[in-house]
DNA sequence: ATAACTCTGTTGTAATTCCAACGAAAGGAA
DNA sequence: TTCCTTTCGTTGGAATTACAACAGAGTTAT
């Protein structure tokens, strides 16, 4: 477990937890470090999960199988990131997705109730932990809402303007950088990359925006 | 406050709280009941909010103004529902939306930290409350993720199949009812209603699905 | 330096979607 | 019943998008 000390400390879930508290805390939570080989199933859809996880090394995927058995990838999760925490705390009866490893992986699994309930030993970091968890889930919530708002726009042009407009507001300036390359931006906006490129050029020609690489400006 | 006792009891946030505990609990939380007239601003975008709300009567809207000042409605919230809880617990510096009343309204406002921190009087329902809140936010998270997965499909046909396939799995049967009428379903899938109607007919003609009103069957 | 690769913008065509308009069916109210 | 409203499916034309293919700029590896 010590091997992954640095990575654990960098996780939001353990924010504001003192270094020396981390190990006893993990013991109190009864956190298990588990090794999985590539291609194994961590959580199976249909289960009622009682744990959420942290990727310590390797990579896992959240996948969903539809009625006809076609599998699609919802997310990839790498080292230092949580997974399945929303499903665990939502107390969903049947997990709608599966969690599988795509490489040999070291995972930490934690009982969601152990983290949420005050323990008998009255560890006072339990309270910090649950607040951190609430913040993590709430932040994701806000990000998801924002993405839905933007991708709900009908045309590529409107999606772009909604996104860029939001970035400008966030930056508090009409000039700002975006954290995606073109393909990633197209994936985020759920449009075709080439069509998006065309629309970006059109917007620039129309004098609505200016851009150079990832530097944008609203006019 | 007694006037709204029934509605408060029905809220998930207060699930598993005994009747007689509710009033002292609200007092401990320092919950304020506030009256707003139609068209007033409850929270202004740019603020750092320290409270979330519950609609007791009336209706509020969550709206967002873009860079050019165009306002769009994100959600309407009616009696018995929470609002702004994700923004409060995410501890966002600048609220990206505004909350406004669209009718005369009675709202309850609660300091998000008062609910999350154990109080000096050691009320043991604080723990229940924060767990309920975590579950509420996590559930919303799951719903949002699901919606994004479905609306990320490229064509109307694929969106429909993704949605119907999910409903079939949830129902555990190839026959199931959906909770939306056609317009609501189109809004959820972010497609044009008439185009969706056409696609539904095509799916039926192709022998992929059968439907009558809100009763669907996957073949 | 050369080759291989990635990223970005452009173009033309086929496919899809939006939009407006309309009629039929179902349900509610007078 | 009759009238009015809402919901749903259908159609045709305009607008938009996806897709495939390609070229140039910039990077990285050898």
Coordinates of C-alpha atoms (C1' of nucleotides) in Angstrom, one line a residue:
Chain A
X1 CA 0.0 0.0 0.0
X2 CA 2.9 2.3 0.8
X3 CA 3.9 2.0 -2.8
X4 CA 0.9 4.0 -3.9
X5 CA 1.1 6.6 -1.1
X6 CA 1.9 9.5 -3.4
X7 CA -0.9 8.7 -5.8
X8 CA -3.4 8.4 -2.9
X9 CA -2.4 11.7 -1.4
X10 CA -3.1 13.4 -4.7
X11 CA -6.7 12.2 -4.8
X12 CA -9.4 14.7 -4.1
X13 CA -11.2 12.2 -1.8
X14 CA -8.3 12.5 0.6
X15 CA -7.9 16.3 0.3
X16 CA -7.2 18.0 3.7
X17 CA -6.2 14.7 5.3
X18 CA -2.8 14.9 6.9
X19 CA -0.1 12.6 5.7
X20 CA 0.2 10.7 8.9
X21 CA -3.6 10.1 9.1
X22 CA -3.8 8.5 5.7
X23 CA -2.6 5.0 6.6
X24 CA -4.7 4.6 9.7
X25 CA -7.6 6.0 7.8
X26 CA -7.3 3.4 5.1
X27 CA -7.1 0.7 7.8
X28 CA -10.2 2.1 9.4
X29 CA -12.0 2.1 6.1
X30 CA -10.9 -1.5 5.6
X31 CA -9.7 -0.5 2.1
X32 CA -8.6 -3.5 0.1
X33 CA -5.8 -3.4 -2.5
X34 CA -6.6 -5.9 -5.2
X35 CA -4.7 -7.0 -8.2
X36 CA -6.6 -7.7 -11.5
X37 CA -5.2 -9.1 -14.7
X38 CA -6.0 -7.6 -18.1
X39 CA -9.6 -8.3 -19.2
X40 CA -11.1 -9.3 -15.9
X41 CA -14.4 -8.1 -14.6
X42 CA -14.3 -5.9 -11.5
X43 CA -18.0 -5.3 -11.3
X44 CA -20.6 -7.1 -13.4
X45 CA -23.7 -5.3 -14.6
X46 CA -26.8 -6.4 -12.7
X47 CA -24.9 -6.6 -9.4
X48 CA -25.8 -4.5 -6.4
X49 CA -22.4 -3.0 -5.6
X50 CA -21.3 -2.2 -2.1
X51 CA -17.9 -0.8 -3.0
X52 CA -16.4 2.0 -5.1
X53 CA -12.9 1.9 -6.4
X54 CA -9.7 3.8 -7.0
X55 CA -7.3 3.0 -9.8
X56 CA -3.8 2.8 -8.4
X57 CA -2.1 1.5 -11.6
X58 CA -3.3 0.3 -15.0
X59 CA -6.6 1.2 -16.7
X60 CA -10.2 0.2 -16.4
X61 CA -13.2 0.8 -18.6
X62 CA -16.8 1.4 -17.7
X63 CA -18.7 -0.4 -20.4
X64 CA -22.4 -0.9 -21.2
X65 CA -24.1 -3.7 -23.0
X66 CA -27.4 -2.9 -24.7
X67 CA -30.4 -5.2 -25.2
X68 CA -28.8 -6.8 -28.3
X69 CA -25.5 -7.4 -26.5
X70 CA -23.5 -4.7 -28.2
X71 CA -20.9 -3.3 -25.9
X72 CA -20.0 0.4 -25.8
X73 CA -17.3 2.2 -23.8
X74 CA -18.6 4.9 -21.5
X75 CA -15.3 6.0 -19.9
X76 CA -11.8 5.0 -19.4
X77 CA -10.3 5.5 -15.9
X78 CA -6.6 5.8 -15.2
X79 CA -4.4 6.0 -12.1
X80 CA -5.6 8.3 -9.4
X81 CA -9.2 8.4 -10.4
X82 CA -12.3 7.0 -8.6
X83 CA -14.9 4.8 -10.3
X84 CA -18.4 3.5 -9.6
X85 CA -18.8 6.0 -6.7
X86 CA -22.0 7.4 -8.1
X87 CA -23.5 4.0 -8.6
X88 CA -22.5 2.9 -5.1
X89 CA -23.9 6.0 -3.3
X90 CA -27.0 6.0 -5.5
X91 CA -27.7 2.6 -4.1
X92 CA -28.8 1.3 -7.4
X93 CA -30.3 -2.2 -7.3
X94 CA -28.9 -3.3 -10.6
X95 CA -25.6 -1.9 -11.9
X96 CA -26.4 -0.8 -15.5
X97 CA -22.7 -1.0 -16.5
X98 CA -19.8 -3.3 -16.1
X99 CA -16.3 -2.4 -14.9
X100 CA -13.5 -4.3 -16.7
X101 CA -9.7 -4.0 -16.7
X102 CA -7.9 -3.3 -20.0
X103 CA -4.5 -3.8 -18.5
X104 CA -3.1 -5.5 -15.5
X105 CA -4.2 -3.2 -12.7
X106 CA -3.9 -2.5 -9.0
X107 CA -7.2 -1.3 -7.6
X108 CA -8.3 -0.1 -4.2
X109 CA -11.8 -1.1 -3.2
X110 CA -13.7 0.7 -0.4
X111 CA -17.1 -0.1 1.1
X112 CA -19.2 2.9 0.5
X113 CA -21.0 2.7 3.8
X114 CA -17.8 2.4 5.8
X115 CA -16.8 5.8 4.4
X116 CA -20.2 7.3 5.0
X117 CA -21.0 6.0 8.5
X118 CA -19.2 7.4 11.5
X119 CA -17.1 4.6 12.8
X120 CA -17.1 3.1 16.3
X121 CA -13.6 4.5 16.9
X122 CA -14.9 8.0 16.3
X123 CA -12.3 8.8 13.7
X124 CA -12.9 12.4 13.0
X125 CA -11.7 12.2 9.4
X126 CA -14.8 10.4 8.5
X127 CA -16.6 13.6 8.3
X128 CA -14.0 15.2 6.1
X129 CA -14.1 12.1 3.8
X130 CA -17.9 12.2 3.3
X131 CA -17.8 15.9 2.6
X132 CA -15.0 15.4 0.0
X133 CA -17.1 12.6 -1.6
X134 CA -20.1 14.9 -1.7
X135 CA -18.0 17.6 -3.4
X136 CA -16.6 15.1 -5.9
X137 CA -20.0 13.9 -6.9
X138 CA -21.5 17.4 -7.0
X139 CA -18.7 18.7 -9.2
X140 CA -19.2 15.9 -11.6
X141 CA -22.9 16.7 -11.6
X142 CA -22.2 20.3 -12.5
X143 CA -19.9 19.2 -15.3
X144 CA -22.4 16.8 -16.7
X145 CA -25.2 19.4 -16.6
X146 CA -23.0 21.8 -18.5
X147 CA -22.1 19.2 -21.1
X148 CA -25.8 18.4 -21.6
X149 CA -26.7 22.1 -22.0
X150 CA -24.1 22.5 -24.7
X151 CA -24.7 19.4 -26.6
X152 CA -28.4 20.1 -26.5
X153 CA -27.9 22.9 -29.0
X154 CA -29.2 21.9 -32.4
X155 CA -26.4 22.9 -34.9
X156 CA -22.6 22.6 -34.8
X157 CA -22.4 26.4 -34.9
X158 CA -24.6 26.8 -31.8
X159 CA -22.8 24.0 -29.9
X160 CA -19.5 25.8 -30.6
X161 CA -20.8 29.1 -29.6
X162 CA -22.3 27.7 -26.4
X163 CA -19.1 26.0 -25.5
X164 CA -16.8 28.9 -26.4
X165 CA -19.2 31.4 -24.7
X166 CA -19.0 29.3 -21.5
X167 CA -15.2 29.2 -21.6
X168 CA -15.0 32.9 -22.1
X169 CA -17.2 33.5 -19.1
X170 CA -15.2 31.0 -17.0
X171 CA -12.0 32.7 -18.0
X172 CA -13.5 36.1 -17.4
X173 CA -12.1 37.3 -20.7
X174 CA -12.9 37.3 -24.4
X175 CA -9.5 35.6 -25.0
X176 CA -8.9 32.2 -23.6
X177 CA -7.3 28.8 -24.2
X178 CA -9.2 25.6 -24.5
X179 CA -8.0 22.3 -23.1
X180 CA -8.9 20.1 -26.1
X181 CA -7.5 19.5 -29.5
X182 CA -9.9 19.5 -32.4
X183 CA -10.8 15.8 -32.2
X184 CA -11.4 15.9 -28.5
X185 CA -13.5 19.0 -28.8
X186 CA -15.6 17.4 -31.6
X187 CA -16.0 14.3 -29.3
X188 CA -17.1 16.5 -26.4
X189 CA -19.6 18.4 -28.6
X190 CA -20.7 15.2 -30.3
X191 CA -20.1 16.4 -33.8
X192 CA -18.0 15.4 -36.7
X193 CA -14.5 16.8 -36.5
X194 CA -14.2 17.9 -40.1
X195 CA -17.6 19.5 -40.1
X196 CA -16.6 21.3 -36.9
X197 CA -13.4 22.5 -38.5
X198 CA -15.4 23.9 -41.4
X199 CA -17.8 25.6 -39.0
X200 CA -14.9 27.1 -37.0
X201 CA -13.5 28.6 -40.2
X202 CA -16.9 30.0 -41.1
X203 CA -17.3 31.6 -37.7
X204 CA -13.9 33.2 -38.2
X205 CA -14.8 34.4 -41.7
X206 CA -18.1 35.8 -40.3
X207 CA -16.1 37.8 -37.8
X208 CA -17.7 36.1 -34.8
X209 CA -14.5 34.5 -33.4
X210 CA -10.8 34.5 -34.0
X211 CA -8.6 31.6 -33.2
X212 CA -5.1 30.3 -33.5
X213 CA -4.5 26.7 -32.4
X214 CA -6.1 26.5 -28.9
X215 CA -6.2 30.2 -28.4
X216 CA -9.7 31.6 -29.0
X217 CA -11.2 35.0 -28.9
X218 CA -14.9 36.1 -29.1
X219 CA -15.5 39.3 -31.0
Chain B
X1 CA -43.6 26.3 8.4
X2 CA -46.2 23.8 9.6
X3 CA -48.2 24.7 6.5
X4 CA -45.6 22.8 4.4
X5 CA -45.1 19.9 6.7
X6 CA -46.6 17.3 4.3
X7 CA -44.5 18.5 1.4
X8 CA -41.3 18.5 3.4
X9 CA -42.0 14.9 4.6
X10 CA -42.3 13.7 1.0
X11 CA -38.8 15.0 0.1
X12 CA -36.0 12.5 -0.3
X13 CA -33.7 14.6 1.7
X14 CA -35.8 14.0 4.7
X15 CA -36.3 10.3 4.1
X16 CA -36.0 8.1 7.2
X17 CA -36.5 11.1 9.4
X18 CA -39.2 10.6 12.0
X19 CA -42.1 13.0 11.9
X20 CA -41.4 14.4 15.3
X21 CA -37.8 15.0 14.5
X22 CA -38.5 17.1 11.4
X23 CA -39.3 20.4 13.1
X24 CA -36.4 20.4 15.6
X25 CA -34.2 19.3 12.7
X26 CA -35.2 22.3 10.6
X27 CA -34.5 24.5 13.6
X28 CA -31.1 23.0 14.1
X29 CA -30.3 23.5 10.4
X30 CA -31.5 27.1 10.7
X31 CA -33.7 26.6 7.7
X32 CA -35.3 29.9 6.5
X33 CA -38.6 30.1 4.8
X34 CA -38.6 33.0 2.4
X35 CA -41.3 34.5 0.2
X36 CA -40.4 35.7 -3.3
X37 CA -42.6 37.5 -5.7
X38 CA -42.8 36.5 -9.4
X39 CA -39.7 37.5 -11.4
X40 CA -37.3 38.0 -8.5
X41 CA -33.8 36.6 -8.5
X42 CA -33.0 34.1 -5.8
X43 CA -29.4 33.4 -6.7
X44 CA -27.5 35.6 -9.2
X45 CA -24.9 34.1 -11.5
X46 CA -21.4 35.0 -10.4
X47 CA -22.2 34.6 -6.7
X48 CA -20.6 32.1 -4.4
X49 CA -23.7 30.4 -3.0
X50 CA -23.7 29.1 0.6
X51 CA -27.3 27.8 0.5
X52 CA -29.4 25.4 -1.4
X53 CA -33.1 25.6 -1.7
X54 CA -36.4 23.7 -1.6
X55 CA -39.4 24.9 -3.4
X56 CA -42.4 24.8 -1.1
X57 CA -44.9 26.5 -3.4
X58 CA -44.7 28.2 -6.8
X59 CA -42.1 27.6 -9.5
X60 CA -38.5 28.6 -10.1
X61 CA -36.3 28.4 -13.1
X62 CA -32.6 27.7 -13.4
X63 CA -31.5 30.0 -16.3
X64 CA -28.1 30.6 -17.9
X65 CA -27.0 33.7 -19.8
X66 CA -24.3 33.3 -22.4
X67 CA -21.5 35.6 -23.4
X68 CA -23.8 37.7 -25.6
X69 CA -26.5 38.0 -22.9
X70 CA -29.0 35.4 -24.4
X71 CA -30.8 33.7 -21.6
X72 CA -31.8 30.0 -21.8
X73 CA -33.8 27.9 -19.4
X74 CA -32.0 24.9 -18.0
X75 CA -34.7 23.5 -15.7
X76 CA -38.0 24.3 -14.1
X77 CA -38.3 23.3 -10.5
X78 CA -41.7 22.9 -8.7
X79 CA -42.9 22.2 -5.2
X80 CA -41.1 19.5 -3.3
X81 CA -37.9 19.7 -5.3
X82 CA -34.4 20.8 -4.4
X83 CA -32.4 23.3 -6.3
X84 CA -28.8 24.5 -6.5
X85 CA -27.6 21.7 -4.2
X86 CA -25.0 20.5 -6.7
X87 CA -23.6 24.0 -7.0
X88 CA -23.5 24.5 -3.3
X89 CA -21.7 21.3 -2.5
X90 CA -19.4 21.6 -5.5
X91 CA -18.3 24.8 -3.8
X92 CA -18.1 26.6 -7.1
X93 CA -16.6 30.0 -6.9
X94 CA -18.9 31.6 -9.4
X95 CA -22.4 30.3 -9.9
X96 CA -22.7 29.8 -13.7
X97 CA -26.5 30.0 -13.6
X98 CA -29.1 32.2 -12.1
X99 CA -32.2 31.1 -10.1
X100 CA -35.3 33.2 -10.7
X101 CA -38.9 32.8 -9.6
X102 CA -41.6 32.6 -12.3
X103 CA -44.5 32.8 -9.9
X104 CA -44.9 34.0 -6.4
X105 CA -43.1 31.4 -4.4
X106 CA -42.4 30.1 -0.9
X107 CA -38.8 28.8 -0.7
X108 CA -36.8 27.1 2.0
X109 CA -33.1 28.0 2.1
X110 CA -30.6 25.9 4.0
X111 CA -26.9 26.6 4.6
X112 CA -25.1 23.7 2.9
X113 CA -22.4 23.5 5.6
X114 CA -24.9 23.4 8.4
X115 CA -26.3 20.2 6.9
X116 CA -22.9 18.7 6.2
X117 CA -21.2 19.5 9.5
X118 CA -22.0 17.7 12.7
X119 CA -23.7 20.2 14.9
X120 CA -22.6 21.2 18.4
X121 CA -25.8 19.7 19.8
X122 CA -24.8 16.4 18.4
X123 CA -28.1 15.9 16.5
X124 CA -27.7 12.4 15.2
X125 CA -29.9 13.0 12.2
X126 CA -27.2 15.1 10.6
X127 CA -25.6 11.9 9.5
X128 CA -28.8 10.7 7.9
X129 CA -29.2 14.0 6.1
X130 CA -25.8 14.0 4.6
X131 CA -26.2 10.5 3.4
X132 CA -29.5 11.3 1.9
X133 CA -28.0 14.3 0.1
X134 CA -25.1 12.2 -1.2
X135 CA -27.6 9.7 -2.5
X136 CA -29.7 12.4 -4.2
X137 CA -26.7 13.9 -6.0
X138 CA -25.4 10.5 -6.9
X139 CA -28.7 9.5 -8.4
X140 CA -28.8 12.6 -10.5
X141 CA -25.3 11.8 -11.6
X142 CA -26.3 8.4 -12.8
X143 CA -29.4 9.8 -14.6
X144 CA -27.3 12.5 -16.3
X145 CA -24.7 10.0 -17.4
X146 CA -27.3 7.8 -18.9
X147 CA -28.8 10.7 -20.8
X148 CA -25.5 11.7 -22.2
X149 CA -24.8 8.1 -23.4
X150 CA -28.1 8.0 -25.2
X151 CA -28.0 11.5 -26.8
X152 CA -24.4 10.8 -27.9
X153 CA -25.7 8.4 -30.5
X154 CA -25.5 10.0 -34.0
X155 CA -28.8 9.3 -35.6
X156 CA -32.4 9.5 -34.4
X157 CA -32.7 5.7 -34.9
X158 CA -29.7 5.0 -32.8
X159 CA -30.9 7.3 -30.1
X160 CA -34.3 5.6 -30.0
X161 CA -32.8 2.2 -29.9
X162 CA -30.4 3.2 -27.2
X163 CA -33.2 4.6 -25.1
X164 CA -35.6 1.8 -25.7
X165 CA -32.9 -0.8 -25.2
X166 CA -32.2 0.8 -21.8
X167 CA -35.8 0.8 -20.8
X168 CA -36.2 -2.9 -21.8
X169 CA -33.2 -3.8 -19.6
X170 CA -34.5 -1.7 -16.7
X171 CA -37.9 -3.4 -17.0
X172 CA -36.3 -6.8 -17.4
X173 CA -38.6 -7.5 -20.3
X174 CA -38.9 -6.9 -24.0
X175 CA -42.3 -5.3 -23.3
X176 CA -42.4 -2.1 -21.3
X177 CA -44.1 1.3 -20.9
X178 CA -42.3 4.6 -21.3
X179 CA -43.0 7.6 -19.0
X180 CA -42.9 10.2 -21.8
X181 CA -45.3 11.3 -24.5
X182 CA -43.8 11.8 -28.0
X183 CA -42.9 15.5 -27.5
X184 CA -41.2 14.8 -24.2
X185 CA -39.3 11.8 -25.6
X186 CA -38.1 14.0 -28.5
X187 CA -37.0 16.6 -26.0
X188 CA -35.1 14.0 -24.0
X189 CA -33.4 12.6 -27.0
X190 CA -32.8 16.1 -28.4
X191 CA -34.4 15.4 -31.8
X192 CA -37.3 16.8 -33.8
X193 CA -40.6 15.3 -32.8
X194 CA -41.9 14.7 -36.3
X195 CA -38.6 13.2 -37.5
X196 CA -38.7 10.9 -34.5
X197 CA -42.3 9.9 -35.2
X198 CA -41.2 9.0 -38.7
X199 CA -38.3 7.0 -37.4
X200 CA -40.5 5.1 -35.0
X201 CA -42.8 4.1 -37.8
X202 CA -39.8 3.0 -39.9
X203 CA -38.5 0.9 -37.0
X204 CA -41.9 -0.8 -36.7
X205 CA -42.1 -1.4 -40.4
X206 CA -38.6 -2.9 -40.3
X207 CA -39.8 -5.3 -37.7
X208 CA -37.3 -4.0 -35.0
X209 CA -39.9 -2.8 -32.6
X210 CA -43.7 -2.8 -32.0
X211 CA -45.5 0.0 -30.2
X212 CA -48.9 1.2 -29.3
X213 CA -49.1 4.5 -27.6
X214 CA -46.6 4.3 -24.7
X215 CA -46.4 0.5 -24.8
X216 CA -43.3 -0.7 -26.6
X217 CA -41.8 -4.0 -27.5
X218 CA -38.4 -4.9 -28.8
X219 CA -38.4 -7.8 -31.3
Chain C
dA1 C1' 17.8 14.9 -43.4
dT2 C1' 14.4 11.7 -44.3
dA3 C1' 10.5 9.2 -43.3
dA4 C1' 6.5 8.4 -40.7
dC5 C1' 2.9 10.2 -38.1
dT6 C1' -0.3 13.5 -36.2
dC7 C1' -3.2 17.4 -36.4
dT8 C1' -5.9 20.5 -38.9
dG9 C1' -8.6 22.5 -42.6
dT10 C1' -11.0 21.8 -47.1
dT11 C1' -14.2 19.9 -50.5
dG12 C1' -18.0 17.2 -52.6
dT13 C1' -21.6 13.9 -52.1
dA14 C1' -24.9 11.2 -49.8
dA15 C1' -27.6 10.8 -45.9
dT16 C1' -30.1 12.8 -42.2
dT17 C1' -32.5 16.3 -39.8
dC18 C1' -35.2 20.3 -39.2
dC19 C1' -39.2 22.8 -40.1
dA20 C1' -43.8 24.0 -41.3
dA21 C1' -48.0 22.4 -42.5
dC22 C1' -51.7 19.3 -42.5
dG23 C1' -55.2 15.7 -41.2
dA24 C1' -56.8 12.0 -38.2
dA25 C1' -57.6 10.3 -33.7
dA26 C1' -58.5 10.8 -28.9
dG27 C1' -60.0 13.2 -24.9
dG28 C1' -62.3 17.1 -22.3
dA29 C1' -65.4 20.8 -21.6
dA30 C1' -69.6 23.1 -22.5
Chain D
dT1 C1' -73.7 15.9 -29.0
dT2 C1' -70.7 19.5 -30.6
dC3 C1' -66.7 22.2 -30.2
dC4 C1' -62.1 22.7 -28.8
dT5 C1' -57.6 21.1 -27.6
dT6 C1' -53.9 18.0 -27.6
dT7 C1' -51.4 14.3 -29.5
dC8 C1' -49.5 11.7 -33.1
dG9 C1' -48.1 10.3 -37.7
dT10 C1' -47.0 11.9 -42.5
dT11 C1' -45.1 14.6 -46.2
dG12 C1' -42.0 17.6 -49.0
dG13 C1' -38.5 21.0 -49.4
dA14 C1' -34.6 23.4 -47.2
dA15 C1' -30.8 23.2 -44.3
dT16 C1' -27.3 20.8 -41.9
dT17 C1' -24.4 17.0 -41.0
dA18 C1' -21.7 12.9 -41.6
dC19 C1' -18.4 10.7 -44.2
dA20 C1' -14.5 9.8 -47.0
dA21 C1' -10.7 11.5 -49.1
dC22 C1' -7.0 14.5 -49.5
dA23 C1' -3.3 18.2 -48.8
dG24 C1' -0.3 21.0 -46.0
dA25 C1' 1.9 22.1 -41.5
dG26 C1' 4.1 20.6 -37.7
dT27 C1' 6.3 16.7 -34.8
dT28 C1' 8.8 12.8 -33.7
dA29 C1' 11.7 9.0 -34.6
dT30 C1' 15.5 6.8 -37.0

